[in-house]
Coordinates of C-alpha atoms in Angstrom, one line a residue:
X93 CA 33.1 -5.7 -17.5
X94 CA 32.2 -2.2 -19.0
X95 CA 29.8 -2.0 -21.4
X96 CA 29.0 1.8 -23.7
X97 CA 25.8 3.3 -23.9
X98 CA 23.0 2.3 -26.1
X99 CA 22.5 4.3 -28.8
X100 CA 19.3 6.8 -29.0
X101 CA 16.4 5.2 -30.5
X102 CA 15.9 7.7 -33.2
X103 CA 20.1 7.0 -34.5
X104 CA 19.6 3.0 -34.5
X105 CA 16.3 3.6 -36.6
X106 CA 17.9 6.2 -39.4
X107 CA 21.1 3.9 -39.2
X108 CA 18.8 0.9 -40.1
X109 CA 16.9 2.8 -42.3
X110 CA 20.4 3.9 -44.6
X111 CA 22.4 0.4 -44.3
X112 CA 19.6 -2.3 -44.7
X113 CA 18.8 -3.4 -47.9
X114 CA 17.0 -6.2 -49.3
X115 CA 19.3 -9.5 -49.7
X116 CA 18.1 -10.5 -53.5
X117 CA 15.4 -7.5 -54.1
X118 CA 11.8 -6.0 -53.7
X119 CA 8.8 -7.6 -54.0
X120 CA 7.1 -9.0 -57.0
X121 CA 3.9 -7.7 -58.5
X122 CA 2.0 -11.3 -58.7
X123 CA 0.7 -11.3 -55.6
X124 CA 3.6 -13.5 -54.3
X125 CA 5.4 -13.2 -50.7
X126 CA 8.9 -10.9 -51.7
X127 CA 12.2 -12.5 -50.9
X128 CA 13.7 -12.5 -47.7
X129 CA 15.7 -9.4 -46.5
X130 CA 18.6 -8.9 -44.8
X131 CA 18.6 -9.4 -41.2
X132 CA 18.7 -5.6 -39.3
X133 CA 22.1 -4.3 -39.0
X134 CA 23.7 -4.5 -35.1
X135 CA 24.5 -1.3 -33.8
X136 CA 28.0 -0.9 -31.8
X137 CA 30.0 2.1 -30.8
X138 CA 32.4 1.0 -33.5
X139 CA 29.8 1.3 -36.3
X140 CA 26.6 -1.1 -37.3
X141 CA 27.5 -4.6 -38.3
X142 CA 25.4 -5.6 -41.5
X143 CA 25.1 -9.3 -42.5
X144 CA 25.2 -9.3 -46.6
X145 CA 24.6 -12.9 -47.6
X146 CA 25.3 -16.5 -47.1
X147 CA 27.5 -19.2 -48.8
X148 CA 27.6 -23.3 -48.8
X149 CA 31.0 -24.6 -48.5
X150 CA 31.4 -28.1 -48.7
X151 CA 34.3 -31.0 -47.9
X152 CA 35.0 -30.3 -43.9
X153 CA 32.4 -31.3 -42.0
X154 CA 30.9 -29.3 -39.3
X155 CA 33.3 -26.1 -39.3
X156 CA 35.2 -25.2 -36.6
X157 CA 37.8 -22.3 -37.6
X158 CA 39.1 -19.9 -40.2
X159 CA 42.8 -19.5 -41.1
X160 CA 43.5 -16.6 -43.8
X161 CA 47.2 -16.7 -45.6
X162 CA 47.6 -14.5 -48.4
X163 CA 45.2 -15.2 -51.0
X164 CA 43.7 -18.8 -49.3
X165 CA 41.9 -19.3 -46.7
X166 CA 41.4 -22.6 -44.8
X167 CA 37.8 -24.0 -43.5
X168 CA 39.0 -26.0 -41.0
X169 CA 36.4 -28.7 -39.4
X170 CA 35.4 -32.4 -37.9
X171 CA 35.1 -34.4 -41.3
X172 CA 31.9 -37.1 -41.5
X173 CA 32.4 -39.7 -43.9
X174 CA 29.3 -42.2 -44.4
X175 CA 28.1 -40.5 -41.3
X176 CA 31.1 -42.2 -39.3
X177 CA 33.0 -39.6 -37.8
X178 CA 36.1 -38.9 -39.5
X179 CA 39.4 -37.6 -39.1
X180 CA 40.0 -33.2 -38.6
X181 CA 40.4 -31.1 -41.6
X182 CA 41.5 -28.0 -43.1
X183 CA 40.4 -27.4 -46.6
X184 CA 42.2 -24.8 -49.0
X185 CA 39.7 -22.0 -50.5
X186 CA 40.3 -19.1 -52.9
X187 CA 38.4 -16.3 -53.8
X188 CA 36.4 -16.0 -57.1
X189 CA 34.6 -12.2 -57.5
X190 CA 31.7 -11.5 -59.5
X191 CA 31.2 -8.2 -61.6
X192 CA 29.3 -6.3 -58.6
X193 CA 32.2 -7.6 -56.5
X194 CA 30.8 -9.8 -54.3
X195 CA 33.4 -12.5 -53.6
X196 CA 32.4 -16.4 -53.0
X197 CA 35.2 -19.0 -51.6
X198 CA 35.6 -22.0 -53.9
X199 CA 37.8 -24.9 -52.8
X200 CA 41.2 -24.8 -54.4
X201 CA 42.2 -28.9 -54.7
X202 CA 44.3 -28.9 -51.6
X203 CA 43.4 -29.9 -48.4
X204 CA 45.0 -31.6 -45.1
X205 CA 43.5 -34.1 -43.1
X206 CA 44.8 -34.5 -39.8
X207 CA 46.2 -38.0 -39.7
X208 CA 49.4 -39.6 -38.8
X209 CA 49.8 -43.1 -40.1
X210 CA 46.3 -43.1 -41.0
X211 CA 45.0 -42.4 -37.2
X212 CA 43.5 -39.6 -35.6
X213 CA 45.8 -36.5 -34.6
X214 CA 43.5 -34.0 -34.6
X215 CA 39.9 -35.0 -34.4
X216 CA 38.1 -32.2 -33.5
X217 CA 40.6 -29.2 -34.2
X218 CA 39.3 -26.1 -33.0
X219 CA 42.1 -22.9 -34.2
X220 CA 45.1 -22.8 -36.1
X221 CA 47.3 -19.4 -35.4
X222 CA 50.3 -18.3 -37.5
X223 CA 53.9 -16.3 -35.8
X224 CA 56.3 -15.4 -37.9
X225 CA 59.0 -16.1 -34.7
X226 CA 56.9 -19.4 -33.6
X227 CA 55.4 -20.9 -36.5
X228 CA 52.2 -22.4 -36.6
X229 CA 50.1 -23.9 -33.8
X230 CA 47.0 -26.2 -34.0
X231 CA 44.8 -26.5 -31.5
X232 CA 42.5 -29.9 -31.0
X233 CA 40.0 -30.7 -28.2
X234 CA 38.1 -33.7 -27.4
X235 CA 36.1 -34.3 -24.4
X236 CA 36.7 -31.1 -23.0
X237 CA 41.0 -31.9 -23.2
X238 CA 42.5 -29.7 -25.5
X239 CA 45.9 -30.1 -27.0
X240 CA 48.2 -27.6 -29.0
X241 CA 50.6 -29.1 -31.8
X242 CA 53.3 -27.1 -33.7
X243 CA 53.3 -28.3 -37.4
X244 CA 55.1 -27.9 -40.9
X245 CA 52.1 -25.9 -42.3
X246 CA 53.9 -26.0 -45.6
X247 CA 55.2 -30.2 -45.3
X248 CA 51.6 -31.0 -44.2
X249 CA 49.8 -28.9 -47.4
X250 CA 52.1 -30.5 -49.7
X251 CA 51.3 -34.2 -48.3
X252 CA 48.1 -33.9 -47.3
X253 CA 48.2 -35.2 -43.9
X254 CA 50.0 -34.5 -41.0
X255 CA 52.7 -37.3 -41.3
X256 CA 56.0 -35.7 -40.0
X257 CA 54.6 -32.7 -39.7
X258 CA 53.9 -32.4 -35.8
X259 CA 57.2 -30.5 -34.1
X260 CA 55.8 -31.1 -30.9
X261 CA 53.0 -31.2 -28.6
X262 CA 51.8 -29.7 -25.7
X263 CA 48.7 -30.7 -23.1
X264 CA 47.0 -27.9 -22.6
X265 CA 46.0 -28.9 -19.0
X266 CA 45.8 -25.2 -17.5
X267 CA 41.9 -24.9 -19.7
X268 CA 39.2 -25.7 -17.9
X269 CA 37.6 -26.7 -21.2
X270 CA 39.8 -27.2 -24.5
X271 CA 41.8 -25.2 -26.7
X272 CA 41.6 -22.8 -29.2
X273 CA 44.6 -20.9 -29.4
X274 CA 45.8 -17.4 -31.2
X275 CA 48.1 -15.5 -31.2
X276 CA 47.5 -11.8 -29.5
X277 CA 50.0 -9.2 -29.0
X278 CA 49.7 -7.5 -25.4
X279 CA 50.0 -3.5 -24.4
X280 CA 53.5 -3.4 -24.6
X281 CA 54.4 -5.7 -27.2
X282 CA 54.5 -9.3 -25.4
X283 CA 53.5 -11.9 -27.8
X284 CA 51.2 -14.5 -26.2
X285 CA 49.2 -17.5 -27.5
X286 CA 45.8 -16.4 -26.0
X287 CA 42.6 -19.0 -25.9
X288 CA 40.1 -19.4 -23.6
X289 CA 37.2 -22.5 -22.1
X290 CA 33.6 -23.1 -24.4
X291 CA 31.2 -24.2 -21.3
X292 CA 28.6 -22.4 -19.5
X293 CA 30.3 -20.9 -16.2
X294 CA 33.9 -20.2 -14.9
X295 CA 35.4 -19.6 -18.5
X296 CA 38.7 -17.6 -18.7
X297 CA 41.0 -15.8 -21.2
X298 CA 44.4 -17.4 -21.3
X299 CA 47.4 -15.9 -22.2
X300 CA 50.9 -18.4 -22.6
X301 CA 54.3 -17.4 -23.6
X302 CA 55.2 -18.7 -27.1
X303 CA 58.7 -19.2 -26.0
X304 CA 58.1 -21.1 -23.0
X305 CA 55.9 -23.5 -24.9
X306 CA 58.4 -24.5 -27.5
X307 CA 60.1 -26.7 -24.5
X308 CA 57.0 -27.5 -22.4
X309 CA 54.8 -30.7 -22.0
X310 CA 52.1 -29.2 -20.3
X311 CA 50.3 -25.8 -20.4
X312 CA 50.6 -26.3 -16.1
X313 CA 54.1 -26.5 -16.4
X314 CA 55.8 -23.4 -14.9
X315 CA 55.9 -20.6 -17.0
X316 CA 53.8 -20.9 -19.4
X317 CA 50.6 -19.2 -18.3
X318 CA 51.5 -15.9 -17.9
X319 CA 48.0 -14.1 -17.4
X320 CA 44.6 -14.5 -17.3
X321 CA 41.4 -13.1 -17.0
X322 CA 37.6 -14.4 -16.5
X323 CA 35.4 -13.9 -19.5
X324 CA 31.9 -14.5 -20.8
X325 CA 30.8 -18.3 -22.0
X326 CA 30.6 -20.2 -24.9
X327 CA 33.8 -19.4 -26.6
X328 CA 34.2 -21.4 -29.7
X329 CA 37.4 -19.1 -31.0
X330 CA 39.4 -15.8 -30.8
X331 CA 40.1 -13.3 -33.6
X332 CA 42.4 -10.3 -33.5
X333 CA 41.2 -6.8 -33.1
X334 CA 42.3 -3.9 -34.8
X335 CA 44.8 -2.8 -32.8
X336 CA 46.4 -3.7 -29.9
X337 CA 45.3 -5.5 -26.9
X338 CA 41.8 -5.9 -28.5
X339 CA 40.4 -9.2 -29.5
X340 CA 37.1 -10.7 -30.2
X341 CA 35.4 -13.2 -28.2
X342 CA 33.2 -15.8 -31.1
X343 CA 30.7 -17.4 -28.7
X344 CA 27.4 -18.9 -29.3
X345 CA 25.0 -17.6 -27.0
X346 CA 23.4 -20.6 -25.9
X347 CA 24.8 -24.0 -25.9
X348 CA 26.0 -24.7 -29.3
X349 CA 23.6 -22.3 -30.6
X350 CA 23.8 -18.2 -31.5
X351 CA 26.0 -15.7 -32.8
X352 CA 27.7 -13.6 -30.5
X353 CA 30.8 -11.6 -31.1
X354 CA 32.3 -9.6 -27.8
X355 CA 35.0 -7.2 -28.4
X356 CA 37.2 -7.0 -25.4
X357 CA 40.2 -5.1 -24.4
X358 CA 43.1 -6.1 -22.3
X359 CA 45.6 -4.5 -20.3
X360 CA 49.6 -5.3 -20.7
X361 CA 48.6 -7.6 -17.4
X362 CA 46.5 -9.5 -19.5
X363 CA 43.4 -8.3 -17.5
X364 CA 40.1 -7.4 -19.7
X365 CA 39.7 -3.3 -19.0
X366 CA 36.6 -2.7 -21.4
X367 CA 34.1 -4.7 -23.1
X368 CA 31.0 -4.8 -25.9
X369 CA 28.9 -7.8 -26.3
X370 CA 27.6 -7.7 -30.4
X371 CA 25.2 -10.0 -30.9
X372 CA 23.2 -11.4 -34.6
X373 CA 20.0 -12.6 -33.1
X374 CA 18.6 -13.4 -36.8
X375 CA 21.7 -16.1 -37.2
X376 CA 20.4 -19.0 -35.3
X377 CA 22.7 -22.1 -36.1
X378 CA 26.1 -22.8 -34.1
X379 CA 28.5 -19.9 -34.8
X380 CA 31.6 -21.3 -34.3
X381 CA 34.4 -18.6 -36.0
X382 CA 35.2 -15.2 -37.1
X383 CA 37.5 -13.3 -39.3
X384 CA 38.1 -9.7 -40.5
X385 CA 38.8 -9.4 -44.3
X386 CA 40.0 -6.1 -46.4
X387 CA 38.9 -2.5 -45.4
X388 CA 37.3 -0.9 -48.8
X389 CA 37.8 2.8 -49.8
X390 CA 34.7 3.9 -48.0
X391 CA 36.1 2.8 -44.9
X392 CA 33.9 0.0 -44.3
X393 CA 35.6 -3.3 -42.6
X394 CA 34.3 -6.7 -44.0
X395 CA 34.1 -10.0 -42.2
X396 CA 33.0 -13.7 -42.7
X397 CA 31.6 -16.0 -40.4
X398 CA 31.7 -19.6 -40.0
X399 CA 29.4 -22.0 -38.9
X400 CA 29.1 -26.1 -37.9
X401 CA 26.0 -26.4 -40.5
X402 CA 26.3 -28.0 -43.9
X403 CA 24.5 -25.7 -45.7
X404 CA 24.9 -21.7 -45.8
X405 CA 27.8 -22.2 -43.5
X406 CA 29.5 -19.0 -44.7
X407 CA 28.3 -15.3 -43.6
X408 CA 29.5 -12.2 -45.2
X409 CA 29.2 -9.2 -44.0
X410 CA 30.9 -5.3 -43.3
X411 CA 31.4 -3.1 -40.6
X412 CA 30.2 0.5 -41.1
X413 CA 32.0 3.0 -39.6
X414 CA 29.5 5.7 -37.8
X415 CA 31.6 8.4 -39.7
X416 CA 29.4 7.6 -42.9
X417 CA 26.6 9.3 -40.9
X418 CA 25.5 13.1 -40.9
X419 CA 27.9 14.6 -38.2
X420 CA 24.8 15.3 -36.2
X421 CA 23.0 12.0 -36.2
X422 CA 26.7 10.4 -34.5

């Protein structure tokens, strides 16, 4: 893997010095310890990632992935219940925006566990990717097997369980170490179901053909995989880059602890060309997902981040594009 550069020491302190600001503000004149700040911006070649604040969400457990449709998105997690551990879930959120237009998620009444005939179908689901050619896939592992299911998003939301929902299911044998599957276009425009191993050594980045998984039993079976490529540990999920071939590894950067984002880029082989590792060492729980939000008129990306705690379990934050900065400070 490639990595770029490090920045000069005197941009990364101007650039800290012009994004970070304190989370809730200055000091107070009694004598008292001022609130916290926010955590330093991260500095990539794409523009310093800057953490804003945090957010409880509540009713899924210990999360485990983010789906965004339209206006919703869905907390999707391992749901406790009298501390026995219950059945997968993913929990429909909206958006509610105060006056300075920070936005907070707030659960909208729907939600569907992951039951058939009131068992278990999806007990620890770790990703839930949309096609419009393929539908929806959800991925579930459990003792290091992981399984992919094609549902009736729609059927299961408006019974609130999975109950006839399931079109079919595939093993996903071929992982060294569960599923988490999304969808990635390739250079060249193949659409692939990429996901890759969480575990501490021999991980790699899978890429399987949508269509040959609508008839297979097993992610083995012939055809399926159609590239690969080793990649870094500790891969809880995948999110889509910004164009292309690009995707972003969401790994912890110990075991099932850290935030670590890495950016990779793939060839039309399949084969990671170029790479950037992005990491929050200020975040210290379990980061177990990622997703990119809107782009505001000042060009600056934002994100939220997931985590398997109970409390402050939601990160904002943005993306600022180095092109904010004096032309000679890039």
């Amino acid at each position: 893997m490639t990595h770029p550069a490090p920045r000069s020491i005197a941009f990364a302190a101007l650039t800290a010095a012009i994004i970070a600001s304190p989370m809730t503000g200055c000091a107070t004149n009694d004598g008292s310890l001022p609130p916290p700040t926010r955590p330093e911006p991260v500095l990539t070649e794409s523009g310093p990632f800057q953490i804003l604040r945090t957010q409880t969400a509540e009713g899924f457990g210990a999360g485990q992935a983010i789906f965004i449709r339209g206006n919703f998105v869905y907390l999707i997690g391992d749901r406790y219940d009298d501390d026995t551990e219950g059945p997968g879930v993913i929990r429909e959120f909206f958006w509610n925006t105060n006056a300075r237009g920070d936005r907070t998620l707030f659960y909208g009444g729907r939600e569907i566990v992951l039951t058939v005939d009131g068992q278990d179908a999806a007990k620890h689901p770790t990703g839930l990717t949309w096609h419009p050619n393929f539908g929806y896939w959800l991925g579930d592992t459990v003792d290091q097997r992981g399984v992919l299911h094609q549902i009736d998003f729609d059927r299961a939301l408006s019974i609130g369980t999975l109950d006839g929902s399931i079109l079919r299911t595939v093993v996903d044998d071929a992982a060294a170490n569960g599923t988490r599957p999304e969808f990635i276009e390739l250079p060249g425009g193949r659409v692939t179901i990429a996901t890759s191993d969480y575990g501490d050594e021999g991980n790699t980045l899978r890429f399987y053909d949508p269509v040959a998984l609508l008839t297979a039993e097993r992610t083995s079976d012939p055809g399926v995989l159609v590239a690969e490529s080793p990649c870094g540990p500790f891969v809880q999920t995948l999110e889509p880059g910004e164009k292309v071939g690009e995707l972003y590894l969401v790994q912890n950067t110990t075991p099932g602890l850290g935030y670590r984002l890495t950016r990779v880029e793939v060839d039309e082989d399949g084969v990671i060309r170029d790479s950037e590792v992005i990491d929050f060492p200020e975040l210290t729980d379990e980061l177990e997902a990622f997703a990119w939000l809107e782009t505001d008129r000042r060009d600056r990306k934002a994100f939220m981040m997931l985590s398997a705690s109970r409390t402050n379990n939601i990160t904002f934050g943005q993306r600022v594009p180095p092109t904010t900065l004096p032309a000679r400070l890039r």
